[in-house]
Amino acid sequence: MFWDALVVGAGPAGSLAATILARSGARVLVVDRARFPRDKLCGDSFSPGTLSVLRRLNLSSWIEAHGLPIEGMELTGPSGTSVQGRYPRSLVGRTALRRDVDHWLLGQAIRAGAQFEENVVVSRATIEHAPQEPRGLRVTGIIVGSKTHGEVPVQARVVIAADGRRSALASGLGLTAAAVRPRRWAVGAYFEGVAGASPLGEMHIRAREYLGVAPLPGGLTNVCLVAPIEKLQGMTDPGRTLRAGIDCEQSLRERFARARIMAPPVVLGPLAVDVRAAGAPGLLLAGDAAGFIDPITGDGLCFALRGAELAAETALEMLASGNPNGHASLAERRRAAFGWKLHLNRVLRRIVDSPAATRAAERGAWAAPRLIQSLVAIAGDCAACA
């Protein structure tokens, strides 16, 4: 079967893009290498701006019913300075297990008419030589692995790569590469029995690393340590490494004294990915495949979902016009939507990379806490909330 749109990756970005396309009448196939529901290392936090995107597309009902309300963020510095920033206008974000949210969003794509195939390993894009295109090529589908039939081609008029920061499609076409700096990795796990529950998410910033803490429904707590590879090299026990990160701060050490880790931690890295283009003729990038966002700002899911919405809108234009070069239009849309937020993300990464800048930022936060209030509102995309 020749599909209108082929979406590789059934995470939030892929499912949202597939939903928009299917609702518009396109014949959509979604494939993913995992079996759903599946676990995913993430901060599990949905900012007010993220919820606004889902609400606009009538996809927010599950998380608004089941997610835990979050009123803002608490930030601490290396010397123990603590500043709280609450979302303006009584806005709230929510936290929920990505395993559950992703499964629900995928169900909405299927309900809209998309077809889903799991346990599908995509090896590369199929390419047609097209001398009239700038790069002399056009993506016409994908190659998937089959135990019984070997490599099988699947064709589509438009392909959306939403298969994560290690996208086989984007990297295979030379569109992405691991960033030279920063070279940070993440270690994350769920705990139960953490004392001192709060309606705030937490970001504990130290020199060259940070620790995120997010309360979750059912009494769980998400903990994720992001640190440079040299600190984690030789790590034989990720659980002990995560505990050491918690114990660096007395207040956290006391709150986690009786906490129990629920499952072996997940290790992921290197995190940062550089993206050279928003796609290629016949191909659009979405989600982490379009560029991994450093989790320090907690707005990666907003980038992923809004980016998927832009990719789906561009794909619909490509289907209507027959022009395969929608990637140029998508790049312009992404610059307009994310340009200044990406700049902020890069600035914050550089601050964390520098012990001197981290200490200076901590002193500034203590002296002018309203700056943190503004930063939390920006990171939460509160201005986009109606």
Coordinates of C-alpha atoms in Angstrom, one line a residue:
M1 CA 0.0 0.0 0.0
F2 CA 1.2 3.5 -0.8
W3 CA 0.6 5.8 2.2
D4 CA -0.1 9.5 2.2
A5 CA 2.0 9.9 5.3
L6 CA 4.4 7.6 7.1
V7 CA 5.3 8.5 10.7
V8 CA 8.3 6.8 12.2
G9 CA 8.1 6.9 16.0
A10 CA 5.0 6.7 18.2
G11 CA 6.1 9.0 21.0
P12 CA 4.1 12.2 21.7
A13 CA 5.4 14.0 18.6
G14 CA 4.7 11.1 16.2
S15 CA 1.3 10.3 17.7
L16 CA 0.2 14.0 17.6
A17 CA 1.4 14.5 14.0
A18 CA -0.4 11.3 13.0
T19 CA -3.6 12.4 14.7
I20 CA -3.6 15.7 12.9
L21 CA -3.0 14.1 9.5
A22 CA -5.5 11.3 10.0
R23 CA -8.2 13.8 11.2
S24 CA -7.6 15.6 7.9
G25 CA -8.3 12.5 5.9
A26 CA -4.8 11.4 5.1
R27 CA -3.9 7.7 5.0
V28 CA -1.3 7.4 7.8
L29 CA 0.9 4.6 9.0
V30 CA 2.7 4.9 12.3
V31 CA 5.6 2.5 13.1
D32 CA 7.7 2.1 16.2
R33 CA 10.4 -0.3 17.2
A34 CA 8.9 -0.7 20.7
R35 CA 5.8 -2.5 22.0
F36 CA 3.4 -0.2 23.7
P37 CA 2.9 0.8 26.4
R38 CA 6.6 1.2 27.0
D39 CA 8.7 3.1 29.6
K40 CA 10.6 6.2 28.6
L41 CA 13.3 8.2 30.5
C42 CA 11.8 11.7 30.9
G43 CA 11.0 14.3 33.5
D44 CA 7.3 13.4 33.1
S45 CA 6.4 17.1 33.3
F46 CA 3.9 18.8 31.1
S47 CA 4.1 22.6 31.4
P48 CA 1.2 25.0 31.1
G49 CA 2.3 25.7 27.5
T50 CA 2.4 21.9 26.7
L51 CA -1.1 21.5 28.0
S52 CA -2.2 24.4 25.9
V53 CA -1.0 22.7 22.7
L54 CA -2.9 19.5 23.7
R55 CA -6.0 21.4 24.7
R56 CA -6.1 23.3 21.4
L57 CA -6.1 19.9 19.6
N58 CA -8.7 18.3 22.0
L59 CA -6.0 15.9 23.3
S60 CA -5.7 17.1 26.9
S61 CA -8.5 15.2 28.6
W62 CA -6.5 12.3 29.9
I63 CA -3.7 14.2 31.5
E64 CA -6.0 16.8 32.9
A65 CA -8.0 14.1 34.5
H66 CA -5.2 11.9 35.7
G67 CA -2.1 14.2 36.0
L68 CA -0.8 15.7 39.2
P69 CA -1.1 19.5 39.2
I70 CA 2.2 21.4 39.3
E71 CA 2.1 25.1 40.3
G72 CA 5.6 26.1 39.3
M73 CA 9.3 25.3 40.0
E74 CA 11.7 25.6 42.9
L75 CA 15.4 26.2 41.9
T76 CA 18.4 25.7 44.2
G77 CA 22.0 26.6 43.6
P78 CA 25.3 25.1 44.6
S79 CA 25.4 27.1 47.9
G80 CA 21.9 26.1 48.9
T81 CA 20.1 29.2 47.8
S82 CA 16.4 28.3 47.1
V83 CA 14.0 30.4 45.0
Q84 CA 10.5 29.5 44.0
G85 CA 8.8 30.6 40.9
R86 CA 5.1 30.0 40.4
Y87 CA 3.3 30.0 37.1
P88 CA 1.3 33.3 36.6
R89 CA -2.5 33.7 36.5
S90 CA -2.9 30.5 38.6
L91 CA -1.8 28.4 35.6
V92 CA -0.7 24.8 36.3
G93 CA 1.3 22.2 34.6
R94 CA 0.8 18.5 35.3
T95 CA 3.0 15.4 35.8
A96 CA 2.2 11.9 34.7
L97 CA 4.1 8.8 33.7
R98 CA 5.2 9.1 30.0
R99 CA 4.4 5.4 29.7
D100 CA 0.7 6.2 30.3
V101 CA 0.5 9.5 28.4
D102 CA 2.3 8.2 25.3
H103 CA 0.0 5.1 25.2
W104 CA -3.1 7.3 25.4
L105 CA -1.9 9.7 22.7
L106 CA -1.1 6.8 20.4
G107 CA -4.7 5.5 21.0
Q108 CA -6.0 8.9 19.9
A109 CA -4.0 8.7 16.6
I110 CA -5.5 5.2 16.0
R111 CA -8.9 6.4 16.9
A112 CA -8.5 9.2 14.3
G113 CA -7.8 6.6 11.6
A114 CA -4.0 6.1 11.7
Q115 CA -2.8 2.5 11.4
F116 CA -0.1 1.5 13.9
E117 CA 2.6 -1.2 13.6
E118 CA 4.8 -1.9 16.6
N119 CA 8.1 -3.9 16.9
V120 CA 9.1 -2.4 13.5
V121 CA 12.8 -1.7 13.1
V122 CA 13.5 1.0 10.5
S123 CA 17.0 0.8 9.0
R124 CA 17.0 3.7 6.6
A125 CA 15.0 5.9 4.2
T126 CA 14.3 4.9 0.6
I127 CA 15.7 7.5 -1.7
E128 CA 14.8 8.4 -5.3
H129 CA 17.3 10.3 -7.4
A130 CA 15.8 13.7 -8.2
P131 CA 18.1 16.0 -10.1
Q132 CA 15.6 18.8 -9.9
E133 CA 15.8 18.8 -6.1
P134 CA 18.6 20.9 -4.3
R135 CA 20.2 17.8 -2.8
G136 CA 19.6 15.6 -5.9
L137 CA 17.4 13.2 -3.9
R138 CA 13.9 12.7 -2.6
V139 CA 12.8 10.5 0.3
T140 CA 10.0 8.2 -0.8
G141 CA 9.6 5.9 2.2
I142 CA 11.5 3.6 4.5
I143 CA 13.2 0.2 4.7
V144 CA 12.0 -2.0 7.6
G145 CA 13.5 -5.2 8.8
S146 CA 11.4 -8.4 8.7
K147 CA 12.5 -11.8 10.1
T148 CA 10.6 -13.6 7.3
H149 CA 11.0 -11.3 4.3
G150 CA 14.3 -9.5 5.0
E151 CA 14.3 -5.8 4.2
V152 CA 10.9 -4.6 3.1
P153 CA 10.3 -1.1 1.6
V154 CA 7.3 0.9 2.7
Q155 CA 6.4 3.9 0.4
A156 CA 4.7 7.2 1.3
R157 CA 4.2 10.6 -0.2
V158 CA 5.5 12.2 3.0
V159 CA 7.7 10.8 5.7
I160 CA 7.9 12.3 9.2
A161 CA 10.8 11.2 11.3
A162 CA 9.8 11.3 15.0
D163 CA 12.1 8.4 16.0
G164 CA 14.1 10.2 18.7
R165 CA 17.5 11.8 19.2
R166 CA 19.2 8.8 17.5
S167 CA 16.8 8.9 14.5
A168 CA 17.9 6.3 12.0
L169 CA 16.4 8.4 9.2
A170 CA 17.9 11.8 10.2
S171 CA 21.3 10.5 11.0
G172 CA 21.3 8.3 7.9
L173 CA 20.8 11.3 5.7
G174 CA 23.5 13.4 7.6
L175 CA 20.9 15.7 9.1
T176 CA 21.9 15.2 12.8
A177 CA 25.0 14.5 14.8
A178 CA 25.9 14.4 18.5
A179 CA 26.9 17.8 19.8
V180 CA 30.5 18.4 20.7
R181 CA 29.5 20.2 23.8
P182 CA 27.9 19.7 26.2
R183 CA 28.5 16.0 26.5
R184 CA 26.1 15.2 29.3
W185 CA 24.3 12.0 30.2
A186 CA 21.1 11.4 32.2
V187 CA 20.5 8.9 35.0
G188 CA 16.8 8.6 36.0
A189 CA 14.6 6.5 38.2
Y190 CA 11.3 6.5 40.1
F191 CA 11.2 6.5 43.9
E192 CA 8.4 5.9 46.4
G193 CA 8.3 7.1 50.0
V194 CA 9.9 10.5 49.4
A195 CA 9.0 13.0 52.2
G196 CA 8.1 16.6 51.9
A197 CA 5.7 16.5 48.9
S198 CA 5.2 19.8 47.2
P199 CA 3.0 21.2 44.3
L200 CA 6.3 22.4 42.7
G201 CA 8.8 20.7 40.4
E202 CA 12.4 21.1 41.5
M203 CA 15.6 21.8 39.7
H204 CA 18.8 21.6 41.8
I205 CA 21.6 23.2 39.9
R206 CA 25.3 22.6 40.7
A207 CA 28.5 23.3 38.8
R208 CA 28.3 21.3 35.5
E209 CA 25.3 19.2 36.5
Y210 CA 21.8 19.4 37.8
L211 CA 19.2 17.2 39.4
G212 CA 15.5 17.3 38.6
V213 CA 12.8 16.1 41.0
A214 CA 9.1 15.9 40.1
P215 CA 6.2 14.5 42.2
L216 CA 4.0 12.1 40.3
P217 CA 0.5 10.6 40.8
G218 CA 0.3 7.7 43.2
G219 CA 3.0 8.9 45.5
L220 CA 5.9 8.3 43.0
T221 CA 8.7 10.8 42.5
N222 CA 10.8 11.2 39.3
V223 CA 14.5 11.9 39.9
C224 CA 16.9 12.5 37.0
L225 CA 20.5 13.5 37.3
V226 CA 22.2 15.1 34.3
A227 CA 26.0 15.2 34.5
P228 CA 29.1 15.3 32.2
I229 CA 30.3 12.0 30.9
E230 CA 33.6 12.3 32.8
K231 CA 31.7 12.1 36.1
L232 CA 29.7 9.1 35.0
Q233 CA 32.5 7.2 33.3
G234 CA 33.2 3.9 35.0
M235 CA 29.8 4.0 36.5
T236 CA 29.0 0.4 37.6
D237 CA 26.0 1.1 39.7
P238 CA 23.7 3.8 38.3
G239 CA 21.5 3.5 41.4
R240 CA 24.4 4.4 43.6
T241 CA 25.3 7.3 41.3
L242 CA 21.8 8.6 41.5
R243 CA 21.8 8.3 45.3
A244 CA 25.1 10.2 45.5
G245 CA 23.6 13.0 43.5
I246 CA 20.6 13.2 45.9
D247 CA 22.9 13.1 49.0
C248 CA 24.8 16.1 47.7
E249 CA 22.1 18.3 49.2
Q250 CA 21.1 17.9 52.9
S251 CA 17.4 18.7 52.4
L252 CA 17.1 16.1 49.6
R253 CA 19.1 13.6 51.7
E254 CA 16.7 13.9 54.5
R255 CA 13.6 13.7 52.3
F256 CA 14.9 10.6 50.5
A257 CA 16.2 8.9 53.7
R258 CA 13.4 6.3 53.7
A259 CA 12.7 6.4 50.0
R260 CA 12.8 3.2 47.9
I261 CA 13.9 3.1 44.3
M262 CA 11.2 1.3 42.3
A263 CA 13.3 -0.2 39.4
P264 CA 16.8 -0.1 38.1
P265 CA 17.7 3.4 36.8
V266 CA 17.8 4.2 33.1
V267 CA 20.9 5.7 31.6
L268 CA 20.8 7.9 28.5
G269 CA 23.3 9.9 26.6
P270 CA 25.0 11.8 25.2
L271 CA 21.9 14.1 25.3
A272 CA 22.6 17.1 23.0
V273 CA 22.1 16.7 19.3
D274 CA 22.9 19.2 16.6
V275 CA 20.5 19.4 13.6
R276 CA 21.6 20.7 10.3
A277 CA 18.1 20.9 8.6
A278 CA 14.4 20.4 9.4
G279 CA 14.3 17.6 6.9
A280 CA 15.0 16.8 3.2
P281 CA 12.8 16.5 0.1
G282 CA 10.0 14.2 1.1
L283 CA 11.1 14.1 4.8
L284 CA 10.2 16.2 7.8
L285 CA 11.7 16.0 11.3
A286 CA 9.7 16.2 14.5
G287 CA 10.3 15.6 18.3
D288 CA 13.8 14.8 19.5
A289 CA 14.7 13.9 15.9
A290 CA 14.4 17.6 15.1
G291 CA 16.9 18.5 17.9
F292 CA 17.2 17.4 21.5
I293 CA 16.3 20.1 24.1
D294 CA 18.4 20.2 27.2
P295 CA 16.0 19.2 30.0
I296 CA 17.2 22.0 32.3
T297 CA 14.2 24.2 31.3
G298 CA 11.7 21.4 31.5
D299 CA 10.0 22.3 28.2
G300 CA 11.2 19.6 25.9
L301 CA 7.7 18.1 25.6
C302 CA 6.4 21.5 24.5
F303 CA 9.0 21.7 21.8
A304 CA 8.2 18.2 20.7
L305 CA 4.4 18.6 20.5
R306 CA 4.4 22.1 19.0
G307 CA 7.1 20.9 16.5
A308 CA 4.9 17.9 15.6
E309 CA 2.0 20.2 15.0
L310 CA 4.1 22.3 12.7
A311 CA 5.4 19.2 10.9
A312 CA 1.8 17.9 10.4
E313 CA 0.7 21.3 9.0
T314 CA 3.6 21.3 6.6
A315 CA 2.9 17.7 5.6
L316 CA -0.7 18.5 4.7
E317 CA 0.5 21.4 2.5
M318 CA 3.0 19.0 0.8
L319 CA 0.2 16.5 0.2
A320 CA -2.1 19.2 -1.2
S321 CA 0.5 20.7 -3.5
G322 CA 2.6 17.7 -4.4
N323 CA 5.7 19.7 -3.6
P324 CA 8.2 17.6 -1.7
N325 CA 10.2 20.5 -0.4
G326 CA 8.2 21.3 2.7
H327 CA 11.3 21.0 4.9
A328 CA 12.3 24.6 4.0
S329 CA 8.9 25.8 5.1
L330 CA 9.1 23.8 8.3
A331 CA 12.5 25.3 9.1
E332 CA 11.1 28.8 8.8
R333 CA 8.1 27.8 11.0
R334 CA 10.4 26.3 13.6
R335 CA 12.6 29.4 13.7
A336 CA 9.6 31.6 14.2
A337 CA 8.2 29.4 16.9
F338 CA 11.3 28.4 18.8
G339 CA 14.2 30.7 17.8
W340 CA 14.4 32.7 21.0
K341 CA 13.6 29.8 23.3
L342 CA 16.4 27.7 21.8
H343 CA 18.7 30.7 22.4
L344 CA 17.6 30.7 26.1
N345 CA 18.2 27.0 26.3
R346 CA 21.7 27.4 25.0
V347 CA 22.5 30.2 27.4
L348 CA 21.3 28.2 30.4
R349 CA 23.4 25.2 29.2
R350 CA 26.5 27.4 29.1
I351 CA 25.8 28.8 32.6
V352 CA 25.6 25.3 34.0
D353 CA 28.8 24.4 32.2
S354 CA 30.7 27.1 34.0
P355 CA 31.1 26.9 37.8
A356 CA 31.8 30.7 37.9
A357 CA 28.6 31.5 35.9
T358 CA 26.6 29.1 38.0
R359 CA 27.6 30.9 41.2
A360 CA 27.0 34.3 39.7
A361 CA 23.5 33.1 38.6
E362 CA 22.8 31.9 42.1
R363 CA 23.7 35.2 43.6
G364 CA 21.5 37.0 41.0
A365 CA 18.6 34.7 41.8
W366 CA 18.9 35.5 45.5
A367 CA 19.1 39.2 44.9
A368 CA 16.3 39.4 42.3
P369 CA 13.9 36.5 42.8
R370 CA 11.5 38.0 40.3
L371 CA 13.9 37.0 37.6
I372 CA 13.3 33.4 38.5
Q373 CA 9.5 34.0 38.4
S374 CA 9.9 35.4 34.9
L375 CA 12.2 32.5 33.9
V376 CA 9.7 29.9 35.2
A377 CA 6.9 31.6 33.2
I378 CA 9.0 31.6 30.1
A379 CA 10.1 28.0 30.4
G380 CA 6.5 27.0 31.0
D381 CA 5.3 28.9 27.9
C382 CA 2.7 30.6 30.0
A383 CA 2.3 33.5 27.5
A384 CA 0.9 31.0 25.0
C385 CA -1.9 30.0 27.4
A386 CA -5.2 31.6 26.7

